[in-house]
Coordinates of C-alpha atoms in Angstrom, one line a residue:
Chain A
M920 CA 82.2 135.8 104.7
K921 CA 84.7 134.8 102.1
F922 CA 88.4 134.3 102.4
S923 CA 90.9 136.3 100.3
P924 CA 91.4 134.8 96.9
L925 CA 94.8 133.3 97.7
V926 CA 93.6 131.6 100.9
Q927 CA 90.6 130.3 99.0
E928 CA 92.9 128.9 96.3
L929 CA 95.1 127.2 98.9
I930 CA 92.0 125.5 100.4
E931 CA 90.8 124.5 97.0
S932 CA 94.2 123.0 96.2
F933 CA 94.2 120.8 99.3
K934 CA 91.0 119.3 98.1
C935 CA 92.8 117.4 95.4
L936 CA 94.2 115.0 98.0
P937 CA 92.3 111.8 98.5
G938 CA 90.0 111.8 101.5
V939 CA 90.2 115.6 101.9
G940 CA 87.0 117.6 101.7
G941 CA 86.2 121.2 102.3
K942 CA 86.5 121.3 106.1
T943 CA 89.7 119.3 106.2
A944 CA 91.3 121.4 103.5
Q945 CA 90.4 124.5 105.5
R946 CA 92.0 123.1 108.6
M947 CA 95.1 122.2 106.8
A948 CA 95.5 125.6 105.2
F949 CA 95.0 127.4 108.5
H950 CA 97.4 125.1 110.3
L951 CA 100.1 125.8 107.8
L952 CA 99.5 129.5 107.7
E953 CA 99.3 130.1 111.4
R954 CA 101.4 127.4 113.0
N955 CA 103.8 125.9 110.5
R956 CA 105.0 128.3 107.8
Q957 CA 108.3 126.5 107.6
G958 CA 106.7 123.2 107.0
G959 CA 104.4 124.7 104.4
T960 CA 107.3 126.1 102.5
K961 CA 109.1 122.8 102.6
L962 CA 106.0 121.0 101.4
A963 CA 105.7 123.5 98.5
T964 CA 109.3 123.1 97.3
T965 CA 109.3 119.3 97.7
L966 CA 106.0 119.0 96.0
N967 CA 107.2 121.2 93.1
K968 CA 110.4 119.2 92.7
A969 CA 108.6 115.9 93.0
M970 CA 106.0 116.7 90.5
E971 CA 108.5 117.9 88.0
N972 CA 111.2 115.2 88.4
I973 CA 109.6 112.0 89.4
G974 CA 108.9 109.6 86.5
H975 CA 108.7 105.9 86.1
C976 CA 111.7 103.5 86.1
Q977 CA 112.3 102.4 82.5
K978 CA 112.6 98.8 83.5
C979 CA 110.1 98.2 86.3
R980 CA 107.8 101.2 86.1
N981 CA 108.2 102.1 89.8
F982 CA 108.3 105.8 90.7
T983 CA 111.8 107.2 90.6
E984 CA 113.5 110.5 89.6
Q985 CA 116.3 108.5 87.9
T986 CA 116.0 106.6 84.7
L987 CA 116.4 103.3 86.6
C988 CA 115.3 102.8 90.2
E989 CA 117.7 101.6 92.8
I990 CA 116.4 98.0 92.7
C991 CA 116.8 97.7 89.0
E992 CA 120.3 99.0 89.1
S993 CA 121.6 96.6 91.7
P994 CA 123.7 93.9 90.1
R995 CA 123.0 91.5 92.9
R996 CA 119.3 91.6 92.2
Q997 CA 120.0 91.3 88.5
Q998 CA 121.8 88.0 89.2
S999 CA 119.0 86.3 91.0
K1000 CA 117.0 86.2 87.8
L1001 CA 113.7 86.5 89.6
L1002 CA 111.0 88.9 88.6
C1003 CA 108.1 89.7 90.8
V1004 CA 105.0 91.2 89.1
V1005 CA 103.0 93.4 91.5
E1006 CA 100.1 95.8 91.1
N1007 CA 101.3 98.8 93.1
P1008 CA 104.5 100.5 94.4
A1009 CA 103.0 99.9 97.9
D1010 CA 103.2 96.2 97.2
V1011 CA 106.9 96.5 96.5
I1012 CA 107.5 98.1 99.9
A1013 CA 105.4 95.4 101.5
I1014 CA 107.5 92.6 99.9
E1015 CA 110.8 94.4 100.6
Q1016 CA 110.0 94.6 104.2
T1017 CA 109.8 90.9 104.5
G1018 CA 113.4 90.7 103.3
E1019 CA 112.5 87.4 101.6
F1020 CA 112.8 88.4 98.1
Q1021 CA 116.1 89.3 96.4
G1022 CA 115.0 89.7 92.8
R1023 CA 113.6 92.5 90.7
Y1024 CA 110.1 93.8 90.4
F1025 CA 107.7 94.8 87.7
I1026 CA 104.9 97.2 88.7
L1027 CA 101.7 97.2 86.7
M1028 CA 100.2 100.2 88.3
G1029 CA 96.8 98.6 88.4
H1030 CA 95.0 95.5 87.2
L1031 CA 93.0 94.4 84.2
S1032 CA 89.5 95.8 84.7
P1033 CA 87.5 96.1 81.5
I1034 CA 84.6 98.0 83.1
D1035 CA 87.0 100.7 84.2
G1036 CA 88.5 100.7 80.8
I1037 CA 91.9 99.4 81.9
G1038 CA 93.2 97.0 79.3
P1039 CA 96.5 95.2 78.7
D1040 CA 98.0 98.2 77.1
D1041 CA 97.5 100.4 80.2
L1042 CA 99.6 98.0 82.3
G1043 CA 102.8 98.3 80.4
L1044 CA 102.7 94.6 79.4
D1045 CA 104.7 95.3 76.2
L1046 CA 107.5 96.5 78.5
L1047 CA 107.2 93.3 80.5
E1048 CA 107.2 91.2 77.3
N1049 CA 110.4 92.9 76.1
E1050 CA 112.0 92.2 79.5
L1051 CA 111.1 88.5 79.3
N1052 CA 112.3 88.3 75.7
Q1053 CA 115.8 89.4 76.7
G1054 CA 116.2 86.1 78.6
Q1055 CA 117.6 87.7 81.8
V1056 CA 114.7 86.3 83.8
K1057 CA 114.4 82.6 84.9
E1058 CA 111.2 82.9 87.0
V1059 CA 108.3 85.2 87.0
I1060 CA 106.4 85.4 90.3
L1061 CA 102.9 86.7 89.8
A1062 CA 102.1 88.6 93.0
T1063 CA 99.0 90.4 91.8
N1064 CA 96.2 90.8 94.5
P1065 CA 94.0 87.8 95.2
T1066 CA 90.9 89.4 93.7
V1067 CA 89.1 88.3 90.6
E1068 CA 90.7 91.1 88.6
G1069 CA 94.1 90.3 90.0
E1070 CA 93.6 86.6 89.0
A1071 CA 92.6 87.7 85.5
T1072 CA 95.8 89.9 85.3
A1073 CA 97.9 87.0 86.5
H1074 CA 96.4 84.7 84.0
F1075 CA 96.9 87.1 81.2
I1076 CA 100.6 87.6 82.0
A1077 CA 101.0 83.8 82.4
E1078 CA 99.6 83.3 78.9
M1079 CA 101.9 85.9 77.5
A1080 CA 105.0 84.4 79.2
H1081 CA 103.9 80.8 78.4
S1082 CA 105.7 80.7 75.0
M1083 CA 108.9 82.0 76.5
D1084 CA 111.5 80.0 78.4
V1085 CA 110.6 81.1 81.9
N1086 CA 109.1 79.5 85.0
I1087 CA 105.8 81.0 86.0
S1088 CA 104.7 80.9 89.6
R1089 CA 101.8 82.5 91.6
I1090 CA 102.0 83.5 95.2
A1091 CA 100.1 81.1 97.5
H1092 CA 96.7 81.9 99.0
G1093 CA 95.9 81.0 102.5
V1094 CA 95.1 81.7 106.1
P1095 CA 96.8 84.8 107.6
V1096 CA 99.3 84.3 110.4
G1097 CA 97.7 84.8 113.8
G1098 CA 94.3 84.4 112.2
E1099 CA 91.5 82.1 113.3
L1100 CA 90.0 79.6 110.9
E1101 CA 86.6 80.4 112.2
Y1102 CA 86.7 84.0 110.9
V1103 CA 88.4 83.3 107.6
D1104 CA 86.0 83.6 104.7
G1105 CA 85.0 80.4 102.8
N1106 CA 86.7 81.5 99.6
T1107 CA 90.1 81.9 101.2
L1108 CA 89.7 78.7 103.2
S1109 CA 88.9 76.6 100.1
H1110 CA 91.9 78.1 98.3
A1111 CA 94.0 77.2 101.4
L1112 CA 92.7 73.6 101.2
T1113 CA 93.1 73.1 97.5
G1114 CA 96.6 74.6 97.7
R1115 CA 97.7 72.6 100.7
K1116 CA 101.3 71.4 100.9
N1117 CA 102.9 68.2 102.0
Y1118 CA 104.1 68.3 105.5
Q1119 CA 107.8 68.1 105.6
V1120 CA 109.1 66.4 108.8
Chain B
M826 CA 60.3 104.3 108.8
I827 CA 63.4 102.4 108.1
D828 CA 62.9 100.4 104.9
I829 CA 65.0 97.3 104.9
A830 CA 64.2 94.7 102.3
S831 CA 64.4 91.0 103.0
P832 CA 67.6 89.2 101.9
Q833 CA 67.8 88.5 98.3
S834 CA 70.2 86.7 96.0
A835 CA 72.7 88.9 94.1
F836 CA 75.9 89.0 92.1
L837 CA 78.4 91.7 92.2
L838 CA 79.1 93.2 88.8
H839 CA 81.6 95.9 89.6
S840 CA 83.0 97.7 92.5
R841 CA 85.2 100.7 93.0
P842 CA 86.6 102.4 96.0
Y843 CA 84.6 105.2 97.5
Q844 CA 86.0 107.4 100.3
E845 CA 88.4 105.8 102.8
H846 CA 86.7 102.5 103.7
K847 CA 83.7 102.2 101.4
L848 CA 83.0 100.7 98.1
L849 CA 80.5 101.7 95.4
V850 CA 79.2 98.5 94.0
E851 CA 76.9 97.6 91.2
L852 CA 74.9 94.4 91.9
L853 CA 72.6 92.3 89.8
T854 CA 69.9 91.3 92.3
E855 CA 67.1 88.8 91.9
Q856 CA 64.2 91.1 92.8
E857 CA 65.3 94.6 91.9
G858 CA 67.5 94.1 88.9
K859 CA 70.6 96.2 88.7
V860 CA 71.3 98.2 91.8
A861 CA 74.0 100.6 92.7
A862 CA 74.9 100.7 96.4
V863 CA 77.4 102.0 98.9
V864 CA 78.9 99.5 101.3
Y865 CA 81.2 99.9 104.2
A866 CA 83.9 97.5 103.4
G867 CA 85.5 97.4 106.8
K868 CA 89.1 98.1 107.8
T869 CA 89.9 95.4 110.4
A870 CA 90.5 91.9 109.4
K871 CA 87.3 90.7 111.0
S872 CA 85.0 93.3 109.6
N873 CA 86.5 93.2 106.1
K874 CA 83.8 92.5 103.5
K875 CA 86.1 92.6 100.5
P876 CA 86.6 88.9 100.3
L877 CA 82.9 88.6 99.8
L878 CA 82.5 91.5 97.4
Q879 CA 84.0 89.7 94.5
P880 CA 82.4 89.1 91.1
F881 CA 81.0 85.6 90.4
F882 CA 80.3 84.9 94.0
P883 CA 76.7 84.1 94.9
L884 CA 75.6 86.5 97.7
K885 CA 72.6 87.2 99.9
V886 CA 72.2 90.9 100.3
Q887 CA 69.9 93.3 102.1
L888 CA 69.5 96.8 100.6
K889 CA 68.3 99.9 102.4
G890 CA 67.2 103.2 101.2
K891 CA 64.6 104.8 98.9
S892 CA 66.9 106.8 96.6
Q893 CA 68.6 105.4 93.5
L894 CA 71.8 104.8 95.4
K895 CA 71.0 102.2 98.1
S896 CA 73.1 101.2 101.0
L897 CA 74.1 97.6 101.4
Q898 CA 72.9 96.6 104.8
S899 CA 74.2 93.1 105.0
V900 CA 76.0 90.8 102.7
E901 CA 76.6 87.1 103.2
A902 CA 77.9 84.3 101.0
D903 CA 75.2 82.2 99.4
G904 CA 77.0 79.1 98.2
R905 CA 80.4 78.6 96.8
S906 CA 82.1 81.1 94.6
I907 CA 82.3 80.1 91.0
P908 CA 86.0 79.9 90.1
L909 CA 86.5 81.1 86.6
V910 CA 89.9 81.1 85.0
G911 CA 91.4 82.3 81.8
S912 CA 89.0 82.8 78.9
D913 CA 86.1 81.7 81.0
L914 CA 86.9 84.6 83.3
Y915 CA 87.1 87.0 80.3
C916 CA 83.6 85.7 79.3
G917 CA 82.4 86.6 82.8
F918 CA 83.9 90.0 82.5
Y919 CA 82.1 90.4 79.2
L920 CA 78.7 89.6 80.7
N921 CA 79.4 92.0 83.6
E922 CA 80.4 94.8 81.2
L923 CA 77.3 94.3 79.1
L924 CA 75.1 94.5 82.2
V925 CA 76.9 97.5 83.6
K926 CA 76.7 99.4 80.3
L927 CA 73.4 98.4 78.9
L928 CA 71.0 97.4 81.7
P929 CA 69.1 100.3 83.3
E930 CA 69.0 100.4 87.1
L931 CA 66.2 99.2 89.4
I932 CA 64.1 97.3 86.8
P933 CA 63.3 93.9 88.2
C934 CA 64.5 91.1 85.9
P935 CA 64.4 87.8 87.8
E936 CA 64.6 85.8 84.5
L937 CA 67.9 87.5 83.5
F938 CA 69.3 87.0 87.0
K939 CA 68.6 83.2 86.6
L940 CA 70.2 83.2 83.2
Y941 CA 73.3 85.1 84.5
H942 CA 73.7 82.5 87.2
Q943 CA 73.4 79.7 84.7
A944 CA 75.7 81.3 82.2
I945 CA 78.6 81.7 84.6
Q946 CA 78.1 78.1 85.9
Q947 CA 78.2 77.0 82.3
F948 CA 81.5 78.8 81.7
N949 CA 82.9 76.9 84.6
L950 CA 82.2 73.6 82.9
A951 CA 84.2 72.2 80.0
G952 CA 83.2 73.0 76.5
S953 CA 82.5 76.1 74.5
N954 CA 81.1 79.1 76.2
E955 CA 79.6 80.5 73.1
P956 CA 76.1 79.0 73.3
A957 CA 75.7 80.3 76.8
L958 CA 76.9 83.7 75.8
R959 CA 74.5 84.0 72.8
H960 CA 71.7 82.7 74.9
F961 CA 72.3 85.4 77.5
E962 CA 72.8 88.1 74.9
L963 CA 69.4 87.3 73.3
S964 CA 67.7 87.3 76.6
L965 CA 69.3 90.6 77.6
L966 CA 68.1 92.2 74.3
S967 CA 64.6 91.0 74.9
E968 CA 64.8 92.3 78.5
L969 CA 65.9 95.7 77.0
G970 CA 62.7 95.6 74.9
I971 CA 64.4 94.6 71.7
G972 CA 62.5 91.5 70.7
L973 CA 63.7 90.0 67.5
N974 CA 60.7 89.3 65.4
F975 CA 61.8 86.1 63.6
E976 CA 58.6 85.8 61.6
Q977 CA 59.7 88.8 59.6
A978 CA 62.9 86.8 58.8
L979 CA 60.8 83.8 57.9
A980 CA 58.7 85.9 55.5
C981 CA 61.7 87.1 53.6
Q982 CA 62.1 85.6 50.1
S983 CA 65.9 85.6 49.6
D984 CA 68.4 83.5 51.5
Y985 CA 69.9 86.5 53.2
V986 CA 68.4 88.9 55.6
S987 CA 69.4 92.2 57.2
F988 CA 68.4 93.7 60.5
S989 CA 67.7 97.3 61.6
F990 CA 66.2 98.6 64.9
D991 CA 63.4 100.4 63.1
E992 CA 62.3 97.8 60.7
G993 CA 63.4 94.5 62.2
F994 CA 64.4 91.8 59.7
S995 CA 64.1 92.5 56.1
E996 CA 65.5 91.4 52.7
S997 CA 69.2 91.9 52.7
L998 CA 69.9 95.6 52.0
K999 CA 72.9 97.2 50.4
G1000 CA 75.3 98.6 52.9
K1001 CA 74.0 96.5 55.8
N1002 CA 75.3 93.2 57.0
A1003 CA 73.6 90.2 55.6
Y1004 CA 72.9 87.1 57.5
L1005 CA 72.0 83.6 56.2
K1006 CA 68.3 83.2 56.8
S1007 CA 68.5 79.6 57.9
D1008 CA 71.0 80.4 60.6
V1009 CA 68.9 83.3 61.9
L1010 CA 65.9 81.0 62.1
L1011 CA 67.9 78.6 64.2
L1012 CA 68.7 81.5 66.5
A1013 CA 64.9 82.0 67.0
N1014 CA 64.7 78.7 68.9
H1015 CA 68.0 79.3 70.8
Q1016 CA 69.5 76.4 68.9
F1017 CA 73.3 76.7 68.9
N1018 CA 74.5 73.3 67.9
D1019 CA 75.7 74.3 64.5
Q1020 CA 79.0 76.1 64.2
N1021 CA 77.9 78.3 61.3
A1022 CA 74.7 79.3 63.1
L1023 CA 76.8 80.2 66.1
R1024 CA 79.0 82.4 64.0
T1025 CA 76.0 84.1 62.4
A1026 CA 74.5 84.6 65.8
K1027 CA 77.7 86.1 67.1
L1028 CA 77.9 88.6 64.2
L1029 CA 74.3 89.6 64.5
M1030 CA 74.6 90.1 68.3
R1031 CA 77.7 92.1 67.8
E1032 CA 76.0 94.4 65.4
L1033 CA 73.0 94.9 67.7
I1034 CA 75.1 95.4 70.8
N1035 CA 77.4 97.9 69.1
Q1036 CA 74.4 99.9 68.0
L1037 CA 73.0 99.8 71.5
L1038 CA 76.2 100.9 73.0
G1039 CA 76.5 103.9 70.7
N1040 CA 80.0 105.3 71.1
K1041 CA 80.9 103.3 74.2
T1042 CA 83.3 100.4 73.6
L1043 CA 83.3 97.0 75.3
N1044 CA 86.8 96.7 76.7
S1045 CA 86.5 93.0 77.6
R1046 CA 86.6 92.2 73.9
K1047 CA 90.2 93.3 73.9
L1048 CA 91.1 90.5 76.2
F1049 CA 89.9 87.9 73.7
K1050 CA 91.8 89.5 70.8
K1051 CA 95.1 89.4 72.6
E1052 CA 94.5 85.8 73.6
K1053 CA 94.0 84.6 70.1
K1054 CA 97.1 86.4 68.9

């Protein structure tokens, strides 16, 4: 048996979501049709609005429907003269939740990965270079992921920023809070040892 | 019958996410050559294998399966990771990209594996990476069945020679790149002490590799260009 064309199309459309295959898509479609029409309509209008209006912030490349995102517009954050470079918008949220950081962000939307064909031009590094050239930033914090590609990206940016009058720092690597040394992998542990700090009493 | 091979040494060349908690990895293994495999990367802190599944980290792996795409049964660290930074790291990426794009899957190449290991260890030491790179490129080419017949070059009369895949070395031809014969002959013995010979080797290798790649490009080269600027 086949579904009517529109139902089929709805199911097919759900499949574009990550981790959603045929069966899940079918379940989602039936759920909306049978139990939650209102939610479905809301999803449709929001999705439509979002897809049309959301772009990238002109300064930090985060997703926003305005030209500048909220963080970039805030004068208080501008004053701190700190710029944190991260890979993904999700990283911004993670850092924001700590409440530790009061500066601005720059989002690369990925990392250098030659095999996947992602080069320096795809990460908006020209935008970052402009930003640094304007002299509004005193310190760049490289908060790319602690993977080999993340390190490569950090190094690339550090080289770029080297000639400019900015401090460059990299987030520390180490043992997670509440973790057990026994279960930490050797790589992390050796990073933690080489990057050890003086004990302040 | 479940077919689980004994543990063997391997390096990860490339990984990409697959489904929710899995990775599709390409490995260079000691016994089976280049292998593509699926691995469950784990979602809890204790089962997470992602710290291990990084490039330039000597691994011991067990592969399972009879099809082209294996599944990675176990993975363990085999020695310390080789910490590459900066241009050394870019060189490492270059090797990985070469292997991913040129080497066919599931053809045993223990010699190449050894050379790969040596090359990245060499990058980690001070000094120029170029000899190690050229050495590896030459070995990769011969592994791919493109042996350079240096006797042909020796037999040439003039000081300059050209190379083509069909004919091998010949007298320098119009419209083809010409290489200094004496430099090419140094290459035959893997001698890379001379700067000029190194340069010639680089240009020759680049021509060969570009032809092998066809219309694919090597993205890791872009990293070097930016760096020099």
